[in-house]
Coordinates of C-alpha atoms in Angstrom, one line a residue:
Chain A
M1 CA -57.5 -165.2 -112.0
S2 CA -60.1 -164.2 -109.4
T3 CA -60.8 -165.7 -106.1
D4 CA -62.3 -168.6 -108.0
S5 CA -58.8 -170.0 -107.8
T6 CA -59.7 -171.1 -104.3
K7 CA -62.3 -173.6 -105.7
L8 CA -59.5 -175.6 -107.3
S9 CA -58.0 -178.5 -105.4
V10 CA -54.4 -177.9 -104.3
T11 CA -53.1 -180.3 -106.9
E12 CA -54.9 -178.3 -109.6
T13 CA -53.6 -175.0 -108.0
V14 CA -50.0 -176.2 -108.0
A15 CA -50.4 -177.0 -111.7
A16 CA -51.9 -173.5 -112.3
V17 CA -49.0 -171.8 -110.5
A18 CA -46.4 -173.9 -112.4
S19 CA -48.0 -173.0 -115.8
G20 CA -48.1 -169.3 -114.9
L21 CA -51.9 -169.1 -114.9
L22 CA -51.8 -168.0 -111.3
S23 CA -49.2 -166.1 -109.3
K24 CA -48.2 -166.9 -105.7
A25 CA -49.2 -163.4 -104.7
E26 CA -52.7 -163.7 -106.1
L27 CA -53.0 -167.0 -104.5
H28 CA -52.0 -165.7 -101.1
A29 CA -54.3 -162.7 -101.3
A30 CA -57.3 -165.0 -102.3
W31 CA -56.7 -167.2 -99.4
L32 CA -56.4 -164.3 -96.9
D33 CA -59.8 -163.1 -98.1
R34 CA -61.2 -166.7 -97.5
A35 CA -59.7 -167.0 -94.0
G36 CA -61.4 -163.7 -93.2
L37 CA -64.8 -165.3 -93.7
D38 CA -64.4 -167.6 -90.6
D39 CA -67.7 -167.6 -88.6
L40 CA -67.1 -171.1 -87.3
N41 CA -64.4 -170.2 -84.7
A42 CA -62.3 -172.6 -86.8
L43 CA -59.2 -170.3 -86.9
S44 CA -57.2 -169.3 -83.8
W45 CA -54.8 -166.9 -85.7
V46 CA -54.5 -165.6 -89.2
S47 CA -51.4 -164.2 -90.9
D48 CA -51.5 -160.4 -91.3
S49 CA -48.5 -160.5 -93.6
P50 CA -49.3 -159.4 -97.2
E51 CA -46.6 -161.8 -98.4
L52 CA -45.7 -165.2 -97.1
V53 CA -42.2 -166.5 -97.0
H54 CA -41.9 -169.8 -98.8
G55 CA -39.5 -171.9 -100.6
D56 CA -39.7 -172.7 -104.3
G57 CA -40.7 -176.4 -103.6
P58 CA -43.1 -178.6 -105.1
L59 CA -46.2 -177.2 -103.1
G60 CA -46.5 -174.2 -105.3
G61 CA -47.0 -171.5 -102.6
V62 CA -50.4 -172.9 -101.6
P63 CA -50.8 -171.7 -98.0
L64 CA -51.4 -174.0 -95.1
G65 CA -53.7 -174.1 -92.0
V66 CA -51.9 -175.6 -89.0
K67 CA -53.4 -177.0 -85.8
D68 CA -52.8 -174.8 -82.7
L69 CA -50.6 -177.4 -81.0
F70 CA -47.8 -177.2 -83.5
C71 CA -45.1 -174.8 -82.2
T72 CA -44.7 -171.9 -84.7
E73 CA -42.0 -169.3 -83.8
G74 CA -43.5 -166.0 -82.8
V75 CA -47.1 -167.2 -83.5
P76 CA -49.5 -168.2 -80.7
S77 CA -49.4 -171.9 -80.1
Q78 CA -51.8 -172.8 -77.3
S79 CA -52.9 -176.3 -77.8
G80 CA -56.4 -175.1 -77.2
S81 CA -55.6 -174.5 -73.5
K82 CA -55.8 -171.5 -71.2
I83 CA -52.5 -172.7 -69.6
L84 CA -50.8 -171.7 -72.8
E85 CA -52.9 -168.7 -73.8
G86 CA -50.8 -166.4 -76.0
Y87 CA -47.7 -168.7 -75.8
L88 CA -45.2 -167.7 -78.4
P89 CA -42.7 -170.6 -78.9
P90 CA -39.1 -169.9 -79.6
Y91 CA -38.9 -172.3 -82.5
T92 CA -41.1 -174.0 -85.2
A93 CA -42.1 -177.6 -85.5
T94 CA -39.9 -179.6 -87.9
V95 CA -42.9 -180.6 -90.1
V96 CA -44.3 -177.0 -90.3
E97 CA -40.8 -175.7 -91.3
A98 CA -40.4 -178.5 -93.8
L99 CA -43.7 -177.7 -95.5
A100 CA -42.9 -174.0 -95.6
Q101 CA -39.7 -174.9 -97.3
A102 CA -41.5 -177.1 -99.7
G103 CA -43.8 -174.2 -100.8
A104 CA -46.8 -174.4 -98.2
P105 CA -46.3 -171.5 -95.9
L106 CA -48.4 -171.0 -92.7
I107 CA -51.4 -168.8 -93.3
A108 CA -53.6 -169.7 -90.2
K109 CA -53.7 -171.7 -87.0
T110 CA -56.8 -173.7 -86.2
H111 CA -58.6 -174.4 -83.0
Q112 CA -58.7 -177.8 -81.4
D113 CA -59.8 -179.6 -78.2
E114 CA -57.5 -178.8 -75.3
F115 CA -54.2 -180.7 -75.7
A116 CA -56.0 -182.8 -78.4
M117 CA -58.2 -184.5 -75.8
G118 CA -61.7 -184.7 -77.3
S119 CA -63.9 -185.8 -80.1
S120 CA -66.0 -182.7 -80.5
N121 CA -63.9 -179.6 -80.1
E122 CA -66.0 -178.6 -77.2
N123 CA -62.9 -179.0 -75.0
C124 CA -61.3 -175.9 -76.5
A125 CA -60.6 -173.1 -74.0
F126 CA -61.4 -170.6 -76.7
G127 CA -64.9 -171.8 -77.5
P128 CA -66.2 -174.6 -79.7
V129 CA -65.6 -174.9 -83.4
L130 CA -68.9 -175.2 -85.3
N131 CA -69.6 -177.7 -88.1
P132 CA -69.9 -175.9 -91.5
W133 CA -72.7 -178.4 -92.6
D134 CA -74.8 -177.5 -89.5
R135 CA -73.7 -174.8 -87.1
G136 CA -75.6 -176.5 -84.2
R137 CA -73.4 -179.5 -84.5
V138 CA -69.8 -180.4 -83.6
P139 CA -67.1 -180.7 -86.3
G140 CA -65.5 -183.6 -84.4
G141 CA -62.2 -183.5 -82.7
S142 CA -59.6 -183.0 -81.7
S143 CA -58.5 -181.5 -85.1
G144 CA -62.0 -180.0 -85.6
G145 CA -60.7 -176.5 -86.5
S146 CA -58.6 -177.9 -89.3
A147 CA -61.3 -180.1 -90.6
A148 CA -64.0 -177.3 -90.4
A149 CA -61.6 -174.8 -92.0
V150 CA -60.8 -177.1 -95.0
A151 CA -64.5 -178.0 -95.5
A152 CA -65.7 -174.4 -95.4
G153 CA -63.0 -173.3 -97.8
L154 CA -61.2 -171.1 -95.3
V155 CA -57.9 -172.7 -96.0
P156 CA -56.8 -174.9 -99.0
W157 CA -55.4 -177.6 -96.7
A158 CA -54.4 -178.2 -93.2
L159 CA -52.3 -180.1 -90.7
G160 CA -54.0 -182.1 -88.0
T161 CA -52.8 -184.6 -85.4
D162 CA -54.2 -187.9 -84.6
T163 CA -53.7 -189.8 -81.3
G164 CA -56.9 -192.0 -81.3
G165 CA -58.8 -190.6 -84.3
S166 CA -58.3 -186.9 -84.1
I167 CA -57.6 -186.4 -87.9
R168 CA -60.0 -189.1 -89.2
Q169 CA -63.1 -188.5 -87.1
P170 CA -63.3 -184.7 -87.7
A171 CA -62.4 -185.3 -91.4
A172 CA -65.5 -187.7 -91.5
L173 CA -67.8 -185.3 -89.7
C174 CA -66.9 -182.4 -91.9
G175 CA -66.9 -184.2 -95.3
V176 CA -63.2 -183.9 -96.0
V177 CA -60.2 -186.3 -96.3
G178 CA -57.9 -187.0 -93.4
L179 CA -54.8 -189.3 -93.3
K180 CA -53.2 -190.6 -90.2
P181 CA -49.8 -191.8 -91.3
T182 CA -47.7 -194.6 -90.0
Y183 CA -46.5 -193.8 -86.5
G184 CA -42.9 -192.3 -86.7
S185 CA -43.1 -191.4 -90.4
V186 CA -43.6 -187.7 -89.6
S187 CA -41.4 -186.0 -86.9
R188 CA -43.2 -185.0 -83.8
Y189 CA -40.6 -182.4 -82.8
G190 CA -42.4 -179.2 -81.9
M191 CA -45.8 -180.8 -81.5
I192 CA -47.1 -180.0 -78.0
A193 CA -47.4 -183.7 -76.8
F194 CA -50.5 -185.4 -75.6
A195 CA -49.6 -189.2 -75.8
S196 CA -46.1 -189.6 -77.3
S197 CA -46.4 -193.3 -78.4
L198 CA -49.5 -192.5 -80.4
D199 CA -49.4 -188.8 -81.6
Q200 CA -48.9 -188.4 -85.3
A201 CA -49.3 -185.5 -87.6
G202 CA -51.1 -185.8 -91.0
P203 CA -52.9 -183.9 -93.7
I204 CA -56.6 -182.9 -93.8
T205 CA -57.6 -182.0 -97.4
R206 CA -60.5 -181.7 -99.8
T207 CA -59.1 -184.5 -102.1
V208 CA -57.2 -187.8 -101.7
A209 CA -54.5 -186.5 -104.2
D210 CA -54.0 -183.4 -102.1
A211 CA -53.5 -185.6 -98.9
G212 CA -50.9 -187.6 -100.8
L213 CA -49.1 -184.4 -102.0
L214 CA -49.0 -182.8 -98.5
Y215 CA -47.9 -186.1 -96.9
S216 CA -45.2 -186.5 -99.5
Q217 CA -43.3 -183.5 -98.1
M218 CA -43.9 -184.5 -94.4
T219 CA -41.9 -187.6 -94.1
G220 CA -38.5 -188.3 -92.9
K221 CA -36.2 -189.1 -90.0
D222 CA -35.6 -186.1 -87.8
P223 CA -32.6 -186.1 -85.5
R224 CA -34.7 -184.2 -83.0
D225 CA -37.3 -186.9 -82.7
A226 CA -35.8 -190.3 -81.7
T227 CA -39.0 -192.1 -82.7
S228 CA -39.1 -190.8 -86.2
V229 CA -38.2 -193.2 -89.0
E230 CA -37.3 -192.9 -92.7
H231 CA -40.2 -194.0 -94.9
P232 CA -39.1 -197.0 -96.8
D233 CA -40.9 -195.8 -99.9
S234 CA -41.1 -192.4 -101.6
V235 CA -44.7 -191.2 -101.4
E236 CA -45.9 -191.1 -105.0
P237 CA -48.4 -188.7 -106.6
V238 CA -51.8 -190.4 -106.1
V239 CA -53.3 -192.2 -108.9
P240 CA -56.6 -194.2 -108.5
M241 CA -55.7 -197.9 -108.0
D242 CA -57.2 -200.5 -110.2
L243 CA -59.2 -202.5 -107.6
T244 CA -59.4 -205.7 -109.6
G245 CA -58.4 -208.4 -107.2
V246 CA -57.8 -206.0 -104.2
R247 CA -58.9 -207.8 -101.1
L248 CA -60.8 -205.6 -98.5
G249 CA -61.4 -207.0 -95.1
V250 CA -64.4 -205.9 -93.0
P251 CA -64.0 -206.5 -89.2
E252 CA -67.3 -207.3 -87.7
E253 CA -66.0 -206.0 -84.3
L254 CA -65.9 -202.5 -85.8
T255 CA -68.9 -202.5 -88.1
G256 CA -71.6 -204.0 -86.1
E257 CA -73.3 -202.8 -82.9
G258 CA -73.1 -199.1 -82.2
V259 CA -72.9 -197.9 -85.8
E260 CA -76.0 -195.9 -86.6
P261 CA -78.2 -197.1 -89.5
G262 CA -77.5 -194.2 -91.9
V263 CA -73.7 -194.7 -91.5
R264 CA -74.0 -198.4 -92.0
E265 CA -76.1 -197.9 -95.1
A266 CA -73.5 -195.5 -96.6
F267 CA -70.7 -198.0 -95.7
E268 CA -72.5 -201.0 -97.3
A269 CA -73.1 -198.9 -100.5
T270 CA -69.4 -198.2 -100.7
L271 CA -68.6 -201.9 -100.3
D272 CA -70.9 -202.5 -103.2
L273 CA -69.0 -199.9 -105.2
A274 CA -65.7 -201.5 -104.4
R275 CA -67.1 -204.8 -105.5
S276 CA -68.3 -203.2 -108.8
L277 CA -64.8 -201.9 -109.3
G278 CA -63.3 -205.5 -109.0
A279 CA -62.4 -205.6 -105.3
T280 CA -63.3 -208.7 -103.1
V281 CA -64.8 -207.9 -99.8
A282 CA -64.9 -210.4 -97.0
P283 CA -65.2 -210.6 -93.2
C284 CA -61.9 -210.2 -91.4
P285 CA -61.6 -211.0 -87.7
L286 CA -59.9 -208.6 -85.3
P287 CA -60.8 -210.4 -82.1
H288 CA -59.1 -208.0 -79.7
A289 CA -60.5 -204.8 -81.3
P290 CA -63.3 -204.5 -78.8
H291 CA -60.6 -204.0 -76.1
A292 CA -58.8 -201.3 -78.0
L293 CA -60.8 -198.5 -76.4
S294 CA -60.1 -199.7 -72.9
A295 CA -56.4 -200.1 -73.6
Y296 CA -56.4 -196.6 -75.3
Y297 CA -58.1 -194.9 -72.3
L298 CA -55.4 -196.2 -70.1
I299 CA -52.3 -195.7 -72.2
A300 CA -53.2 -192.2 -73.6
P301 CA -54.1 -190.7 -70.2
A302 CA -51.0 -192.3 -68.6
E303 CA -48.8 -190.6 -71.2
C304 CA -50.6 -187.4 -70.9
S305 CA -50.2 -187.3 -67.2
S306 CA -46.5 -187.4 -67.7
N307 CA -46.3 -185.1 -70.6
L308 CA -48.4 -182.4 -69.1
A309 CA -46.3 -182.3 -66.0
R310 CA -44.2 -179.7 -67.8
L311 CA -47.1 -177.2 -67.6
D312 CA -46.2 -176.0 -64.1
G313 CA -46.1 -172.2 -64.3
V314 CA -42.3 -172.1 -64.1
R315 CA -40.9 -171.6 -67.7
F316 CA -43.8 -170.5 -69.8
G317 CA -47.6 -170.1 -69.8
L318 CA -50.0 -169.3 -67.0
R319 CA -48.8 -168.9 -63.4
V320 CA -51.3 -168.6 -60.6
D321 CA -49.5 -168.0 -57.2
P322 CA -51.7 -168.0 -54.1
D323 CA -48.6 -167.4 -52.0
E324 CA -48.6 -170.9 -50.6
G325 CA -45.1 -171.9 -51.7
L326 CA -44.0 -173.8 -54.7
D327 CA -46.5 -176.7 -54.4
G328 CA -49.2 -174.3 -54.0
M329 CA -48.3 -172.5 -57.1
Y330 CA -48.1 -175.7 -59.1
G331 CA -51.5 -176.9 -57.9
A332 CA -53.3 -173.6 -58.4
T333 CA -51.7 -173.0 -61.9
R334 CA -52.7 -176.4 -63.1
A335 CA -56.2 -176.1 -61.6
A336 CA -56.8 -172.8 -63.2
G337 CA -55.1 -173.6 -66.5
F338 CA -56.5 -177.0 -67.4
G339 CA -60.1 -177.6 -68.4
P340 CA -62.3 -180.4 -67.0
E341 CA -61.4 -183.1 -69.6
V342 CA -57.7 -182.5 -69.3
R343 CA -57.9 -182.7 -65.4
R344 CA -59.9 -185.9 -65.7
R345 CA -57.4 -187.5 -68.0
I346 CA -54.4 -186.4 -65.9
M347 CA -56.2 -187.9 -62.9
L348 CA -56.9 -191.1 -64.7
G349 CA -53.5 -191.4 -66.0
T350 CA -51.8 -190.6 -62.7
Y351 CA -54.0 -193.3 -61.1
A352 CA -53.1 -195.9 -63.8
L353 CA -49.3 -195.3 -63.2
S354 CA -49.5 -195.0 -59.4
S355 CA -47.9 -197.6 -57.1
G356 CA -50.0 -200.7 -56.7
Y357 CA -52.0 -200.1 -59.9
Y358 CA -49.3 -199.9 -62.6
D359 CA -49.4 -203.6 -63.6
A360 CA -53.2 -203.9 -63.4
Y361 CA -53.8 -201.0 -65.6
Y362 CA -50.9 -199.6 -67.7
G363 CA -49.0 -202.9 -67.9
R364 CA -52.1 -204.9 -69.0
A365 CA -53.0 -202.1 -71.5
Q366 CA -49.6 -202.4 -73.1
R367 CA -50.0 -206.2 -73.5
V368 CA -53.4 -205.7 -75.1
R369 CA -51.8 -203.3 -77.5
T370 CA -49.5 -206.1 -78.6
L371 CA -52.5 -208.4 -79.2
I372 CA -54.2 -205.7 -81.2
S373 CA -51.1 -205.3 -83.4
Q374 CA -50.9 -209.1 -83.9
D375 CA -54.5 -209.1 -85.0
F376 CA -53.8 -206.6 -87.7
D377 CA -50.5 -208.6 -88.7
S378 CA -52.6 -211.7 -89.2
A379 CA -55.4 -209.8 -91.1
F380 CA -52.9 -208.2 -93.6
E381 CA -51.7 -211.8 -94.5
D382 CA -55.1 -212.3 -96.1
F383 CA -56.2 -208.7 -96.9
D384 CA -54.7 -205.7 -98.7
A385 CA -56.6 -203.2 -96.6
I386 CA -59.2 -203.2 -93.8
V387 CA -62.3 -200.9 -94.1
T388 CA -64.8 -199.6 -91.6
P389 CA -66.9 -196.6 -91.0
T390 CA -64.6 -193.9 -89.6
S391 CA -67.2 -192.7 -87.0
P392 CA -70.1 -194.7 -85.7
S393 CA -72.3 -191.6 -86.0
V394 CA -72.6 -188.4 -88.1
A395 CA -71.8 -185.0 -86.4
F396 CA -73.8 -184.8 -83.1
E397 CA -75.4 -181.7 -81.6
L398 CA -73.3 -179.4 -79.5
G399 CA -73.7 -180.2 -75.8
S400 CA -75.3 -183.7 -76.5
K401 CA -72.3 -185.7 -75.1
T402 CA -70.5 -183.3 -72.7
A403 CA -72.2 -184.6 -69.6
D404 CA -71.0 -188.2 -70.0
P405 CA -67.3 -188.6 -70.8
L406 CA -67.6 -192.2 -71.5
S407 CA -70.2 -191.7 -74.3
M408 CA -67.8 -189.3 -75.9
Y409 CA -65.0 -191.8 -75.7
L410 CA -67.1 -194.4 -77.5
S411 CA -67.2 -192.2 -80.7
D412 CA -63.5 -193.2 -81.2
F413 CA -64.1 -197.0 -81.3
C414 CA -63.5 -197.4 -85.1
T415 CA -60.3 -195.4 -85.1
V416 CA -58.5 -196.3 -81.9
P417 CA -57.3 -199.8 -82.9
M418 CA -55.2 -198.5 -85.8
S419 CA -53.7 -195.9 -83.6
L420 CA -52.6 -198.5 -81.1
A421 CA -51.1 -200.6 -83.9
G422 CA -49.4 -197.5 -85.4
I423 CA -50.6 -198.3 -88.9
P424 CA -51.8 -195.7 -91.4
A425 CA -55.5 -195.1 -92.0
I426 CA -57.4 -192.6 -94.2
S427 CA -60.9 -191.3 -93.9
I428 CA -62.7 -190.3 -97.1
P429 CA -66.2 -188.6 -97.5
N430 CA -68.7 -191.3 -98.0
G431 CA -71.9 -189.5 -98.9
L432 CA -74.4 -188.0 -96.6
S433 CA -76.8 -189.4 -94.0
D434 CA -79.7 -187.0 -93.2
G435 CA -77.7 -184.2 -94.9
L436 CA -74.5 -184.8 -92.8
P437 CA -71.3 -186.3 -94.0
V438 CA -70.2 -189.8 -93.3
G439 CA -66.7 -191.2 -93.4
F440 CA -65.2 -194.4 -94.8
Q441 CA -62.0 -195.5 -93.3
I442 CA -59.3 -197.5 -95.1
A443 CA -56.4 -199.0 -93.1
G444 CA -53.2 -200.7 -94.3
P445 CA -50.0 -202.2 -92.9
A446 CA -47.2 -199.9 -91.7
F447 CA -45.8 -197.7 -94.4
S448 CA -48.5 -198.7 -97.0
E449 CA -49.6 -195.1 -97.5
N450 CA -49.2 -195.3 -101.3
R451 CA -51.6 -198.3 -101.3
I452 CA -54.3 -196.9 -99.1
L453 CA -54.1 -193.5 -100.9
G454 CA -54.6 -195.4 -104.3
I455 CA -57.5 -197.4 -102.9
A456 CA -59.0 -194.2 -101.5
A457 CA -58.6 -192.3 -104.8
A458 CA -60.4 -195.1 -106.7
L459 CA -63.4 -195.0 -104.3
E460 CA -63.4 -191.2 -104.3
D461 CA -63.7 -191.3 -108.1
G462 CA -66.7 -193.5 -107.8
L463 CA -68.4 -191.7 -104.9
K464 CA -68.2 -188.2 -106.5
F465 CA -68.9 -186.6 -103.1
D466 CA -70.1 -183.0 -103.3
G467 CA -68.6 -180.9 -100.5
S468 CA -69.9 -177.6 -101.8
P469 CA -72.8 -177.2 -99.3
A470 CA -70.2 -176.7 -96.5
W471 CA -68.4 -173.9 -98.4
I472 CA -68.8 -170.5 -96.8
A473 CA -70.2 -168.2 -99.6
Chain B
M1 CA -64.4 -197.9 -57.3
I2 CA -62.4 -194.8 -56.4
D3 CA -63.3 -193.1 -53.1
R4 CA -62.6 -189.5 -51.9
S5 CA -59.4 -190.3 -50.2
E6 CA -58.0 -191.9 -53.4
V7 CA -59.1 -188.9 -55.4
L8 CA -57.2 -186.6 -53.0
H9 CA -54.2 -188.8 -53.1
I10 CA -54.0 -188.9 -57.0
A11 CA -54.6 -185.1 -57.1
K12 CA -51.6 -184.6 -54.8
L13 CA -49.5 -186.8 -57.0
A14 CA -50.7 -184.9 -60.1
R15 CA -50.1 -181.4 -58.5
L16 CA -53.6 -180.5 -59.2
S17 CA -55.7 -178.4 -56.6
I18 CA -59.2 -179.6 -56.6
S19 CA -62.2 -178.1 -54.9
D20 CA -64.3 -180.1 -52.5
E21 CA -67.2 -180.5 -54.9
E22 CA -64.9 -181.7 -57.6
V23 CA -63.7 -184.5 -55.4
D24 CA -67.0 -186.3 -55.5
V25 CA -67.5 -185.6 -59.2
L26 CA -64.2 -186.9 -60.0
A27 CA -64.6 -190.0 -57.8
A28 CA -67.8 -190.9 -59.7
E29 CA -66.4 -190.1 -63.2
L30 CA -63.2 -192.0 -62.7
S31 CA -65.0 -195.0 -61.2
G32 CA -67.3 -195.1 -64.3
I33 CA -64.4 -194.9 -66.7
L34 CA -62.4 -197.6 -64.8
D35 CA -65.5 -199.9 -64.7
H36 CA -65.5 -199.8 -68.4
V37 CA -61.7 -200.2 -69.0
E38 CA -61.6 -203.1 -66.6
M39 CA -63.0 -205.2 -69.4
I40 CA -59.3 -206.0 -70.2
S41 CA -58.9 -207.7 -66.8
K42 CA -60.8 -210.6 -68.2
L43 CA -58.3 -211.2 -71.0
N44 CA -55.7 -214.0 -70.6
L45 CA -52.4 -212.1 -71.1
A46 CA -50.1 -214.8 -70.1
G47 CA -46.9 -214.8 -72.2
V48 CA -47.9 -211.6 -74.1
E49 CA -45.1 -209.0 -74.1
P50 CA -46.0 -205.4 -73.6
S51 CA -45.6 -202.8 -76.4
A52 CA -44.4 -199.4 -75.5
H53 CA -44.5 -198.3 -79.0
S54 CA -46.3 -199.6 -82.1
V55 CA -43.3 -199.5 -84.4
A56 CA -40.5 -201.7 -83.0
Q57 CA -37.3 -199.6 -82.7
T58 CA -34.1 -200.1 -80.9
G59 CA -32.3 -197.2 -79.1
W60 CA -31.3 -194.5 -81.4
L61 CA -28.5 -192.1 -80.6
R62 CA -27.7 -188.8 -82.3
P63 CA -24.1 -188.0 -83.2
D64 CA -22.3 -186.7 -80.2
V65 CA -21.2 -183.4 -81.5
P66 CA -21.6 -179.9 -79.9
H67 CA -24.4 -177.8 -81.5
Q68 CA -26.1 -174.5 -80.7
S69 CA -28.9 -174.8 -78.2
L70 CA -31.6 -172.3 -77.2
A71 CA -30.2 -168.9 -76.3
R72 CA -30.8 -167.9 -72.7
E73 CA -32.8 -164.8 -73.6
K74 CA -35.1 -166.9 -75.8
A75 CA -35.5 -169.6 -73.1
L76 CA -36.5 -166.9 -70.6
D77 CA -38.7 -164.9 -73.0
Q78 CA -42.0 -166.5 -72.1
A79 CA -41.3 -167.1 -68.4
P80 CA -43.9 -165.9 -65.8
A81 CA -41.1 -164.6 -63.6
T82 CA -37.4 -164.2 -64.2
D83 CA -34.5 -162.3 -62.9
G84 CA -32.8 -162.2 -66.3
E85 CA -30.5 -165.0 -65.5
G86 CA -33.0 -167.9 -64.7
F87 CA -36.6 -168.7 -63.8
E88 CA -37.9 -167.4 -60.5
V89 CA -40.3 -169.6 -58.4
P90 CA -41.9 -169.3 -55.0
P91 CA -40.0 -170.9 -52.1
P92 CA -40.4 -174.7 -51.6
G93 CA -42.7 -175.9 -48.9
S94 CA -46.2 -174.8 -48.0
G95 CA -45.5 -171.1 -47.9
T96 CA -46.1 -168.5 -45.2

């Protein structure tokens, strides 16, 4: 079989390997060739090994792209930051290790916004990632390298992480599938932390079935991550769900003002498709959702200011020593190593946690988080899933939002509520608006991944999205 | 609103050296962001419990058995300065 094998979905590739039509060595060589075509700055590292070590698990030897922030032993893991440039971790993240054992070995690392803070990949210390649909536009962020690499066919599938939308939004802007799982269902051990109560790893793939396949090998309680939990269900191979009688809720708070007309049009068309497949579609109130962004931009920076305290020039990474004692070394190292957005969020988070302001900011934000979770709990009494556009806009032009941090933050408003509630949500390609991909988001209660994957697959079948224009020839 | 002196105080708490020009830029940016997030100060939150995590969990303890931890040479491998036994750092205080 020639390099055409790379055009297959992973699910098809696994079947081809199992039936002997394709060898793992051919597969690996074909994907090394594909990774070599990167002209998007999507990949931060590519394996130079002619053979990959992998287990004989159910993933068939299909190699994996992995976001820069996952620790991978002996392989640069920099979280998009100058402060970790060239950092070689002494161990591998649990989920990367588990996937290699299951038959998806690491082939490439992917660029990201620095410490996963950003919605455009322009905060990467190693240059922005370009969107394969239009190289003058951003791929979204923070897992923009993973999304662009999957869309352009540089890797068959990839891992991203999502804190407030960092899997779903770049998946939407690049025309691929991105699943943010239930918080805790995937170990965070070995992920360079941004906001620990929100960070969650998940798949970025070309098809819904591939997302389910990768996720099925990612779950499990990890003794090294005290917040990880056993998934109560086994994650089943994805089959399109019969949507007859399935109740979809549309929250006005996340689908009204701020959503561009082309995105809204594509969203409405997919609601019609869902109705034609038998689903019922009705408004679903999430009254506190408009406050989610405010709560998020207090909680996430507060946690990041604490997590990033470890980057101090002592044990690993950059050290800048102006010969002004220990405090001088800390201050100079962190000033030189962190980019502007990371410095801004550390400052914001430190302020929100500082004496006299803690209750007014962090304390209140945590209470708002409770209200948002309760909104979702009530909604899921009446609805099987909640649907929204993933991103209020299509991919924007490079540089168009960098001058105003707040306008960049607003691009997360459809994805942040689910992150605060810890519930799973998937973005699937929902056609094009002016030639650029739009995303459709489906969210369900905690641990309902089988359900939202099934709904997503049913809509995917009906939408028949063509991602080939993004493929690097 | 955050003023210059507050920016300098936060930067000290955060162990970030910032330049004089950066103080004004950060004061303006942080004030703008805080103006927006202060929307939540209008909510009535009486009786609402805070959520530290989205998925409710009680304390979880690993089994208390000895296990291999990171070897010294591996732990020191990426250090900017080491004497082979531990990490080397500049002296505390404000230096010479």
